[in-house]
């Protein structure tokens, strides 16, 4: 009887379909965000343009004297952005391409998790290539649906799904979380389980252990939140799996979860210790993130964020969808415990459940007032959905299988139809300047042959600095003309002459510069540029004041941080 095992061509076809559809979902999500108040979050928000500013600094050959938050973005955000920028021509197009890559990579990681779930099951004698692909695509489709329900401006709201499309709202830590789960599932399946359809090859085990430790180490080095997002909940789930296996007299497979937990913890510890030499670049104070007396404030903050979310039908729908997926994962974990299951699906459900319980407690206990730290509360239920689909047996009834095929085909066609105009919107946006008005500043600097640097505040200037031409140099300051070192390189301040000031007309997040302008004296000229004005102090007393005050502040900061100026 001829083998019914899918051919290599069929497998490649399924894999290609998965990648293409995940890219289509990314285009749909990005195009939606560009048409809403979330557009600045993707393209020009002060935090969102950090990596373009870093790349520009690298290209100018400046010394690395950056002042960063505890999140260093070295893995994998910066490499991914540099790759995106290398094959695009504008800052906007690089950020949008990075968003597509984020979703495609997440699909691949979902695919890896689904593959381990299928491999640990016993439903089908010969599982084909479709189920892991379909399960991963369902997870990405759910993420896209959540993005389509989000329209609110800003990054500190309860709308968390769209944050994954950016470069600096911890998308890399989310990828590391899912990757660590996939690798842990691989290691935890050792030694071979009786009846497993596709057990892990023995030769691949050391590589999986090393990969798990390496991912945990690099992720923690880049963002210590990985310990809370992944190490703690996944470590608890692996510990619970070990205990369940110990209680089963004939099950001696407790070594797999123990090895996985050891690799996860060891990597996280190594990564955290590896941050010690980088302390001169981390300027955030611990009390800004660990507010041990701020539990009441934290509860009020997250409560307010949820109230804002459910104030619209879209927000209610998003919350209900996330809650439904979370409940499904918890129910899956409960059923697994009752039945003594230790397969991959049970481990995924346990990890998701641990995240749902631990993370809110930790955020409130530490007095957090930032919603981005709660992103796993959205991502973890998506992992539960992936595991649920991957562990669901294929329908045996021919009519049911045909119905599933028709639904899947309709979904594919719909995604392609919607993604086509979405791709056009992204291409048009990518050719632009991120809506920052940077062209006016660039033209003025060029036409007036400006050879000095300018000064501006955090929220006003970062988008301008990212999109302005190479001849524009902007220094980040406070309203008192001190250096504002947050997420900026100190090197350009060294010996800089400062001859103009950018004052926004309407930017409530920055302080009013009225008093500063008065203290600088009459400017040489005031140039109107859309949403901001350029106060030209070249050749006036104001230039001397700007240069001296900002230069002195920069020298003091450099000395405090150990940079030998």
Short mmCIF file of C-alpha atoms in Angstrom, two decimals, residues 59-559:
data_model
loop_
_atom_site.label_atom_id
_atom_site.label_comp_id
_atom_site.label_asym_id
_atom_site.label_seq_id
_atom_site.Cartn_x
_atom_site.Cartn_y
_atom_site.Cartn_z
CA UNK A 59 26.78 55.74 10.86
CA UNK A 60 28.29 59.03 12.05
CA UNK A 61 30.93 57.10 13.96
CA UNK A 62 30.09 58.67 17.30
CA UNK A 63 31.43 57.14 20.54
CA UNK A 64 28.84 55.03 22.33
CA UNK A 65 27.81 57.14 25.33
CA UNK A 66 24.09 56.44 25.33
CA UNK A 67 21.85 56.87 28.35
CA UNK A 68 19.39 53.99 28.27
CA UNK A 69 16.57 52.56 30.33
CA UNK A 70 16.99 49.11 31.91
CA UNK A 71 15.94 47.74 28.51
CA UNK A 72 18.99 47.74 26.22
CA UNK A 73 17.30 46.38 23.05
CA UNK A 74 20.44 44.42 22.08
CA UNK A 75 18.53 41.16 21.48
CA UNK A 76 16.81 40.86 19.15
CA UNK A 77 15.42 44.35 18.53
CA UNK A 78 18.57 46.15 17.38
CA UNK A 79 19.76 43.41 14.98
CA UNK A 80 16.27 43.16 13.49
CA UNK A 81 16.04 46.90 13.01
CA UNK A 82 19.50 47.15 11.46
CA UNK A 83 18.47 44.40 9.04
CA UNK A 84 15.26 46.26 8.19
CA UNK A 85 17.12 49.53 7.69
CA UNK A 86 19.74 47.88 5.49
CA UNK A 87 17.15 46.93 2.85
CA UNK A 88 14.98 50.08 2.99
CA UNK A 89 15.62 53.72 2.13
CA UNK A 90 13.68 55.71 4.74
CA UNK A 91 13.16 55.60 8.49
CA UNK A 92 9.42 55.07 8.07
CA UNK A 93 9.86 52.13 5.69
CA UNK A 94 12.42 50.51 8.00
CA UNK A 95 10.07 50.76 10.99
CA UNK A 96 7.17 49.31 9.00
CA UNK A 97 9.28 46.47 7.60
CA UNK A 98 10.43 45.74 11.15
CA UNK A 99 6.78 45.45 12.15
CA UNK A 100 6.19 42.88 9.41
CA UNK A 101 9.27 40.93 10.48
CA UNK A 102 8.06 40.92 14.08
CA UNK A 103 4.81 39.21 13.09
CA UNK A 104 6.44 36.73 10.70
CA UNK A 105 8.99 35.76 13.37
CA UNK A 106 6.20 35.39 15.92
CA UNK A 107 4.43 33.09 13.46
CA UNK A 108 7.59 30.99 13.19
CA UNK A 109 7.85 30.75 16.97
CA UNK A 110 4.16 29.86 17.28
CA UNK A 111 4.84 27.24 14.62
CA UNK A 112 7.66 25.79 16.73
CA UNK A 113 5.41 25.58 19.79
CA UNK A 114 2.61 23.98 17.77
CA UNK A 115 5.04 21.46 16.29
CA UNK A 116 6.10 20.31 19.77
CA UNK A 117 2.45 20.03 20.82
CA UNK A 118 1.63 17.91 17.79
CA UNK A 119 4.76 15.79 18.30
CA UNK A 120 3.80 15.00 21.89
CA UNK A 121 0.26 13.93 21.01
CA UNK A 122 -1.12 10.56 19.97
CA UNK A 123 -4.22 11.54 18.07
CA UNK A 124 -2.98 10.71 14.58
CA UNK A 125 -0.64 8.00 13.48
CA UNK A 126 0.95 10.28 10.91
CA UNK A 127 0.38 13.96 11.61
CA UNK A 128 0.77 15.98 8.45
CA UNK A 129 2.44 19.37 7.99
CA UNK A 130 -0.81 21.33 8.08
CA UNK A 131 -1.73 21.30 11.76
CA UNK A 132 1.28 23.22 13.18
CA UNK A 133 0.99 25.77 10.39
CA UNK A 134 -2.73 26.22 10.91
CA UNK A 135 -2.34 26.46 14.68
CA UNK A 136 0.34 29.14 14.36
CA UNK A 137 -1.72 31.09 11.83
CA UNK A 138 -4.72 31.01 14.14
CA UNK A 139 -2.55 32.57 16.84
CA UNK A 140 -1.31 35.29 14.48
CA UNK A 141 -4.86 35.89 13.21
CA UNK A 142 -6.03 36.39 16.80
CA UNK A 143 -3.21 38.90 17.39
CA UNK A 144 -4.25 40.72 14.21
CA UNK A 145 -7.86 40.82 15.36
CA UNK A 146 -6.77 42.37 18.65
CA UNK A 147 -4.77 44.99 16.72
CA UNK A 148 -7.83 45.78 14.60
CA UNK A 149 -9.77 46.53 17.78
CA UNK A 150 -7.20 49.10 18.95
CA UNK A 151 -7.39 52.78 17.99
CA UNK A 152 -6.27 54.83 21.01
CA UNK A 153 -3.22 57.09 20.80
CA UNK A 154 -0.15 56.48 22.92
CA UNK A 155 1.71 53.48 24.25
CA UNK A 156 0.63 53.52 27.90
CA UNK A 157 -2.92 52.25 27.46
CA UNK A 158 -4.55 48.85 27.91
CA UNK A 159 -4.38 48.34 24.13
CA UNK A 160 -1.31 46.13 24.13
CA UNK A 161 -1.41 44.11 20.91
CA UNK A 162 -0.30 46.95 18.62
CA UNK A 163 2.82 47.48 20.74
CA UNK A 164 4.21 44.27 19.27
CA UNK A 165 4.38 45.98 15.85
CA UNK A 166 6.92 48.52 17.14
CA UNK A 167 10.65 48.23 17.77
CA UNK A 168 10.89 49.55 21.33
CA UNK A 169 7.87 48.27 23.21
CA UNK A 170 9.43 44.94 24.15
CA UNK A 171 8.56 42.98 20.99
CA UNK A 172 11.95 41.28 21.27
CA UNK A 173 11.25 40.10 24.80
CA UNK A 174 7.93 38.68 23.60
CA UNK A 175 9.78 36.74 20.89
CA UNK A 176 12.27 35.45 23.44
CA UNK A 177 9.39 34.37 25.70
CA UNK A 178 7.79 32.28 22.95
CA UNK A 179 11.16 30.92 21.79
CA UNK A 180 12.05 29.82 25.32
CA UNK A 181 8.73 28.00 25.60
CA UNK A 182 9.30 26.18 22.31
CA UNK A 183 12.80 25.13 23.36
CA UNK A 184 11.62 24.11 26.82
CA UNK A 185 8.95 21.88 25.26
CA UNK A 186 11.66 20.23 23.18
CA UNK A 187 13.89 19.57 26.19
CA UNK A 188 11.02 18.55 28.50
CA UNK A 189 10.01 15.77 26.07
CA UNK A 190 13.26 13.93 26.84
CA UNK A 191 13.61 11.03 27.32
CA UNK A 192 11.18 9.60 24.79
CA UNK A 193 7.60 9.29 25.91
CA UNK A 194 5.85 6.04 25.12
CA UNK A 195 3.41 6.49 22.29
CA UNK A 196 4.83 9.83 21.21
CA UNK A 197 4.32 10.37 17.52
CA UNK A 198 7.48 12.31 16.79
CA UNK A 199 9.81 12.42 19.79
CA UNK A 200 12.78 14.74 19.87
CA UNK A 201 15.90 13.24 18.34
CA UNK A 202 18.49 12.49 21.00
CA UNK A 203 21.23 14.31 19.11
CA UNK A 204 19.22 17.53 19.07
CA UNK A 205 18.79 17.65 22.86
CA UNK A 206 22.14 19.32 23.71
CA UNK A 207 21.49 22.00 21.09
CA UNK A 208 18.03 22.64 22.49
CA UNK A 209 19.42 22.95 26.04
CA UNK A 210 22.14 25.30 24.83
CA UNK A 211 19.63 27.29 22.78
CA UNK A 212 17.30 27.66 25.76
CA UNK A 213 20.12 28.89 28.00
CA UNK A 214 21.37 31.24 25.28
CA UNK A 215 17.94 32.74 24.57
CA UNK A 216 17.31 33.23 28.29
CA UNK A 217 20.74 34.79 28.77
CA UNK A 218 20.53 37.22 25.86
CA UNK A 219 16.92 38.14 26.62
CA UNK A 220 17.69 38.88 30.28
CA UNK A 221 20.82 40.81 29.31
CA UNK A 222 18.67 42.94 27.04
CA UNK A 223 15.61 43.18 29.27
CA UNK A 224 15.50 41.90 32.86
CA UNK A 225 11.71 41.69 32.55
CA UNK A 226 12.32 38.37 30.81
CA UNK A 227 12.82 36.83 34.24
CA UNK A 228 9.31 37.85 35.23
CA UNK A 229 7.70 37.22 31.85
CA UNK A 230 9.25 33.84 31.07
CA UNK A 231 11.65 32.43 33.64
CA UNK A 232 9.27 32.54 36.60
CA UNK A 233 6.03 31.23 35.01
CA UNK A 234 7.72 28.71 32.73
CA UNK A 235 9.98 27.57 35.56
CA UNK A 236 6.91 26.96 37.75
CA UNK A 237 5.19 25.06 34.96
CA UNK A 238 8.27 22.87 34.46
CA UNK A 239 8.45 22.26 38.21
CA UNK A 240 4.79 21.24 38.27
CA UNK A 241 5.37 18.90 35.33
CA UNK A 242 8.23 17.28 37.23
CA UNK A 243 6.08 16.73 40.31
CA UNK A 244 3.28 15.18 38.26
CA UNK A 245 5.72 12.81 36.61
CA UNK A 246 7.23 11.84 39.95
CA UNK A 247 3.79 10.86 41.22
CA UNK A 248 3.36 8.43 38.34
CA UNK A 249 5.14 5.22 39.26
CA UNK A 250 5.91 4.22 35.67
CA UNK A 251 6.94 7.64 34.44
CA UNK A 252 10.66 8.26 34.82
CA UNK A 253 10.75 11.26 32.49
CA UNK A 254 11.19 13.89 35.19
CA UNK A 255 14.70 14.69 33.93
CA UNK A 256 13.47 16.57 30.86
CA UNK A 257 11.58 19.33 32.73
CA UNK A 258 14.38 19.57 35.31
CA UNK A 259 17.02 20.06 32.62
CA UNK A 260 14.83 22.64 30.87
CA UNK A 261 14.24 24.55 34.11
CA UNK A 262 17.96 24.46 34.94
CA UNK A 263 18.92 25.80 31.51
CA UNK A 264 16.27 28.53 31.73
CA UNK A 265 17.33 29.70 35.19
CA UNK A 266 21.06 29.42 34.48
CA UNK A 267 20.74 31.45 31.32
CA UNK A 268 18.66 34.12 33.05
CA UNK A 269 21.15 34.43 35.91
CA UNK A 270 24.07 34.66 33.50
CA UNK A 271 22.29 37.31 31.48
CA UNK A 272 21.51 39.38 34.55
CA UNK A 273 25.12 39.19 35.74
CA UNK A 274 26.24 40.18 32.26
CA UNK A 275 24.51 43.54 32.70
CA UNK A 276 27.05 44.63 35.34
CA UNK A 277 29.64 46.02 32.86
CA UNK A 278 26.87 48.02 31.15
CA UNK A 279 25.74 50.03 34.17
CA UNK A 280 27.33 53.25 32.88
CA UNK A 281 24.82 53.19 30.02
CA UNK A 282 21.78 52.51 32.23
CA UNK A 283 20.74 55.85 33.71
CA UNK A 284 17.34 54.88 35.09
CA UNK A 285 17.10 54.80 38.86
CA UNK A 286 15.77 51.66 40.50
CA UNK A 287 13.10 53.56 42.40
CA UNK A 288 11.60 54.66 39.10
CA UNK A 289 10.64 51.05 38.40
CA UNK A 290 10.37 49.42 41.82
CA UNK A 291 7.93 51.49 43.86
CA UNK A 292 7.55 49.32 46.93
CA UNK A 293 5.05 51.70 48.49
CA UNK A 294 3.08 52.32 45.31
CA UNK A 295 0.58 49.45 45.33
CA UNK A 296 -2.44 51.73 45.69
CA UNK A 297 -1.24 53.94 42.86
CA UNK A 298 -0.63 50.90 40.68
CA UNK A 299 -4.10 49.49 41.31
CA UNK A 300 -5.64 52.86 40.49
CA UNK A 301 -3.54 53.17 37.33
CA UNK A 302 -4.37 49.76 35.89
CA UNK A 303 -7.99 50.15 36.95
CA UNK A 304 -8.15 53.41 35.04
CA UNK A 305 -6.54 51.82 31.99
CA UNK A 306 -9.16 49.06 32.01
CA UNK A 307 -11.99 51.57 32.42
CA UNK A 308 -10.70 53.48 29.42
CA UNK A 309 -10.50 50.24 27.45
CA UNK A 310 -14.08 49.18 28.12
CA UNK A 311 -15.43 52.66 27.45
CA UNK A 312 -15.80 51.70 23.77
CA UNK A 313 -17.39 48.65 22.10
CA UNK A 314 -14.05 47.82 20.49
CA UNK A 315 -12.36 47.77 23.88
CA UNK A 316 -15.08 45.55 25.36
CA UNK A 317 -14.64 43.14 22.47
CA UNK A 318 -10.86 43.06 22.93
CA UNK A 319 -11.11 42.43 26.66
CA UNK A 320 -13.70 39.67 26.21
CA UNK A 321 -11.56 37.95 23.58
CA UNK A 322 -8.46 37.99 25.77
CA UNK A 323 -10.45 36.79 28.79
CA UNK A 324 -12.00 33.96 26.77
CA UNK A 325 -8.59 32.76 25.60
CA UNK A 326 -7.19 33.05 29.12
CA UNK A 327 -10.06 31.04 30.59
CA UNK A 328 -9.59 28.37 27.92
CA UNK A 329 -5.93 28.03 28.88
CA UNK A 330 -6.70 27.81 32.60
CA UNK A 331 -9.36 25.17 31.94
CA UNK A 332 -6.85 23.25 29.84
CA UNK A 333 -4.35 23.36 32.70
CA UNK A 334 -6.96 22.17 35.21
CA UNK A 335 -7.97 19.25 32.99
CA UNK A 336 -4.33 18.31 32.49
CA UNK A 337 -3.71 18.23 36.25
CA UNK A 338 -6.80 16.13 36.89
CA UNK A 339 -5.77 13.61 34.25
CA UNK A 340 -2.11 13.60 35.20
CA UNK A 341 -1.07 14.78 31.73
CA UNK A 342 2.47 16.03 31.17
CA UNK A 343 2.46 16.44 27.40
CA UNK A 344 3.46 19.64 25.60
CA UNK A 345 -0.06 21.05 25.48
CA UNK A 346 -0.41 20.61 29.25
CA UNK A 347 2.91 22.40 29.79
CA UNK A 348 1.80 25.31 27.58
CA UNK A 349 -1.49 25.63 29.46
CA UNK A 350 0.36 25.52 32.79
CA UNK A 351 2.81 28.21 31.70
CA UNK A 352 0.01 30.45 30.43
CA UNK A 353 -1.93 29.99 33.67
CA UNK A 354 1.13 30.81 35.76
CA UNK A 355 1.65 34.00 33.74
CA UNK A 356 -1.97 35.06 34.20
CA UNK A 357 -1.67 34.65 37.97
CA UNK A 358 1.89 35.82 38.64
CA UNK A 359 2.24 38.86 36.41
CA UNK A 360 -0.61 41.02 37.78
CA UNK A 361 0.52 40.29 41.33
CA UNK A 362 4.12 41.23 40.51
CA UNK A 363 3.16 44.43 38.70
CA UNK A 364 0.99 45.67 41.56
CA UNK A 365 3.49 44.56 44.22
CA UNK A 366 6.24 46.61 42.53
CA UNK A 367 3.95 49.62 42.07
CA UNK A 368 4.09 49.58 38.27
CA UNK A 369 2.38 52.36 36.33
CA UNK A 370 3.25 51.20 32.83
CA UNK A 371 0.91 48.98 30.83
CA UNK A 372 3.64 47.69 28.51
CA UNK A 373 4.89 45.48 31.32
CA UNK A 374 1.59 43.58 31.07
CA UNK A 375 2.00 42.55 27.41
CA UNK A 376 2.29 38.81 28.30
CA UNK A 377 -1.30 38.97 29.57
CA UNK A 378 -2.23 39.28 25.88
CA UNK A 379 0.49 37.09 24.36
CA UNK A 380 0.22 34.16 26.78
CA UNK A 381 -3.47 33.45 25.97
CA UNK A 382 -2.49 33.43 22.29
CA UNK A 383 -0.01 30.67 23.11
CA UNK A 384 -2.81 28.77 24.80
CA UNK A 385 -4.90 29.14 21.66
CA UNK A 386 -2.04 27.80 19.52
CA UNK A 387 -1.67 24.78 21.80
CA UNK A 388 -5.42 24.20 21.81
CA UNK A 389 -5.65 24.15 18.02
CA UNK A 390 -2.51 22.02 17.67
CA UNK A 391 -3.78 19.44 20.14
CA UNK A 392 -7.25 19.16 18.61
CA UNK A 393 -7.62 15.91 16.62
CA UNK A 394 -8.38 16.14 12.93
CA UNK A 395 -12.08 15.52 12.20
CA UNK A 396 -12.66 11.94 11.08
CA UNK A 397 -15.89 12.73 9.28
CA UNK A 398 -15.28 13.56 5.62
CA UNK A 399 -17.98 16.24 5.58
CA UNK A 400 -16.49 17.94 8.63
CA UNK A 401 -13.03 17.92 7.06
CA UNK A 402 -14.42 19.47 3.90
CA UNK A 403 -16.16 22.15 5.94
CA UNK A 404 -12.92 22.99 7.73
CA UNK A 405 -11.13 23.16 4.37
CA UNK A 406 -13.74 25.54 2.95
CA UNK A 407 -13.47 27.83 5.98
CA UNK A 408 -9.68 27.78 5.76
CA UNK A 409 -9.75 28.60 2.04
CA UNK A 410 -12.16 31.48 2.63
CA UNK A 411 -9.87 32.83 5.36
CA UNK A 412 -6.85 32.64 3.04
CA UNK A 413 -8.66 34.45 0.22
CA UNK A 414 -9.96 37.13 2.60
CA UNK A 415 -6.52 37.74 4.08
CA UNK A 416 -4.96 38.14 0.64
CA UNK A 417 -7.73 40.46 -0.58
CA UNK A 418 -7.47 42.70 2.48
CA UNK A 419 -3.66 42.63 2.60
CA UNK A 420 -3.24 43.84 -1.00
CA UNK A 421 -4.44 47.43 -0.45
CA UNK A 422 -2.80 47.35 2.99
CA UNK A 423 0.54 46.76 1.31
CA UNK A 424 -0.07 49.80 -0.90
CA UNK A 425 -0.75 51.98 2.14
CA UNK A 426 2.46 50.81 3.81
CA UNK A 427 4.53 51.49 0.69
CA UNK A 428 3.10 55.00 0.41
CA UNK A 429 3.71 55.69 4.10
CA UNK A 430 7.21 54.26 3.98
CA UNK A 431 8.21 56.83 1.37
CA UNK A 432 7.23 59.69 3.67
CA UNK A 433 8.81 61.45 6.63
CA UNK A 434 6.74 60.05 9.46
CA UNK A 435 4.48 63.12 9.69
CA UNK A 436 7.07 64.94 11.81
CA UNK A 437 7.52 68.06 9.68
CA UNK A 438 11.24 67.31 9.55
CA UNK A 439 11.48 68.44 5.90
CA UNK A 440 10.98 72.07 6.92
CA UNK A 441 13.86 71.90 9.40
CA UNK A 442 16.08 70.10 6.90
CA UNK A 443 15.37 72.71 4.20
CA UNK A 444 16.07 75.60 6.58
CA UNK A 445 19.40 74.12 7.70
CA UNK A 446 20.41 73.56 4.08
CA UNK A 447 19.22 76.89 2.68
CA UNK A 448 20.67 78.95 5.55
CA UNK A 449 23.95 76.98 5.60
CA UNK A 450 23.49 76.33 9.31
CA UNK A 451 26.69 74.91 10.77
CA UNK A 452 25.65 74.78 14.43
CA UNK A 453 23.53 72.34 16.41
CA UNK A 454 20.01 73.00 17.59
CA UNK A 455 18.32 72.25 20.90
CA UNK A 456 14.87 70.94 21.68
CA UNK A 457 12.96 68.84 24.20
CA UNK A 458 12.26 65.11 24.32
CA UNK A 459 8.78 64.81 22.85
CA UNK A 460 9.23 67.62 20.35
CA UNK A 461 12.61 66.76 18.95
CA UNK A 462 13.08 63.01 18.69
CA UNK A 463 10.86 62.52 15.68
CA UNK A 464 12.50 65.52 14.02
CA UNK A 465 15.98 64.16 14.77
CA UNK A 466 15.09 60.75 13.36
CA UNK A 467 13.65 62.03 10.07
CA UNK A 468 15.72 65.17 9.44
CA UNK A 469 18.56 65.22 6.94
CA UNK A 470 22.16 64.29 7.83
CA UNK A 471 23.18 67.95 8.19
CA UNK A 472 20.72 68.50 11.05
CA UNK A 473 22.05 68.04 14.58
CA UNK A 474 19.62 68.29 17.48
CA UNK A 475 20.55 68.13 21.16
CA UNK A 476 18.00 67.01 23.72
CA UNK A 477 17.50 69.43 26.62
CA UNK A 478 15.16 70.41 29.44
CA UNK A 479 13.35 73.74 29.71
CA UNK A 480 16.23 74.94 31.94
CA UNK A 481 18.82 74.26 29.21
CA UNK A 482 20.26 71.22 30.97
CA UNK A 483 20.95 68.06 29.04
CA UNK A 484 18.07 65.59 29.14
CA UNK A 485 20.05 62.34 28.82
CA UNK A 486 17.13 59.91 28.47
CA UNK A 487 17.57 57.58 25.48
CA UNK A 488 20.13 59.82 23.83
CA UNK A 489 23.86 59.71 23.08
CA UNK A 490 25.99 62.13 25.08
CA UNK A 491 28.83 62.16 22.53
CA UNK A 492 27.31 64.79 20.14
CA UNK A 493 27.23 67.32 23.00
CA UNK A 494 31.01 67.32 23.22
CA UNK A 495 32.28 70.70 22.03
CA UNK A 496 28.98 71.49 20.29
CA UNK A 497 28.00 75.04 19.34
CA UNK A 498 24.27 75.49 19.80
CA UNK A 499 22.70 78.20 17.69
CA UNK A 500 18.97 77.61 17.49
CA UNK A 501 16.08 76.40 19.60
CA UNK A 502 13.01 74.49 18.45
CA UNK A 503 9.84 75.47 20.31
CA UNK A 504 6.62 73.50 19.78
CA UNK A 505 3.33 75.28 19.38
CA UNK A 506 1.29 72.54 21.02
CA UNK A 507 3.09 69.73 22.81
CA UNK A 508 1.63 69.30 26.31
CA UNK A 509 4.14 66.58 27.22
CA UNK A 510 7.03 69.07 27.03
CA UNK A 511 7.47 72.08 29.31
CA UNK A 512 6.73 75.54 27.98
CA UNK A 513 9.86 77.30 26.73
CA UNK A 514 8.48 80.81 27.14
CA UNK A 515 10.76 81.66 30.06
CA UNK A 516 13.77 80.16 28.29
CA UNK A 517 13.14 82.17 25.15
CA UNK A 518 12.84 85.37 27.20
CA UNK A 519 16.13 84.66 28.98
CA UNK A 520 17.99 84.12 25.70
CA UNK A 521 17.17 87.58 24.40
CA UNK A 522 15.97 88.60 20.95
CA UNK A 523 16.55 85.92 18.29
CA UNK A 524 18.02 86.64 14.90
CA UNK A 525 14.89 85.23 13.30
CA UNK A 526 11.86 83.05 14.06
CA UNK A 527 11.00 80.53 11.34
CA UNK A 528 7.54 78.97 11.32
CA UNK A 529 7.58 75.24 10.54
CA UNK A 530 4.10 73.78 10.87
CA UNK A 531 3.69 72.57 14.44
CA UNK A 532 6.88 74.20 15.73
CA UNK A 533 8.98 77.34 15.40
CA UNK A 534 12.73 77.64 14.92
CA UNK A 535 14.27 80.39 17.08
CA UNK A 536 17.50 81.32 15.30
CA UNK A 537 20.08 82.67 17.75
CA UNK A 538 23.17 82.44 15.54
CA UNK A 539 25.50 85.36 16.12
CA UNK A 540 23.50 86.66 19.11
CA UNK A 541 23.97 86.52 22.86
CA UNK A 542 21.48 83.65 22.88
CA UNK A 543 23.93 81.41 21.01
CA UNK A 544 26.58 81.97 23.67
CA UNK A 545 24.10 81.21 26.46
CA UNK A 546 22.85 78.02 24.75
CA UNK A 547 26.37 76.78 24.06
CA UNK A 548 27.69 77.49 27.56
CA UNK A 549 24.72 76.16 29.54
CA UNK A 550 24.25 72.97 27.53
CA UNK A 551 27.99 72.34 27.28
CA UNK A 552 28.51 72.67 31.04
CA UNK A 553 25.61 70.33 31.76
CA UNK A 554 26.97 67.75 29.30
CA UNK A 555 30.45 67.86 30.82
CA UNK A 556 29.03 67.25 34.30
CA UNK A 557 27.01 64.26 33.10
CA UNK A 558 29.98 62.81 31.24
CA UNK A 559 32.10 63.04 34.39
#
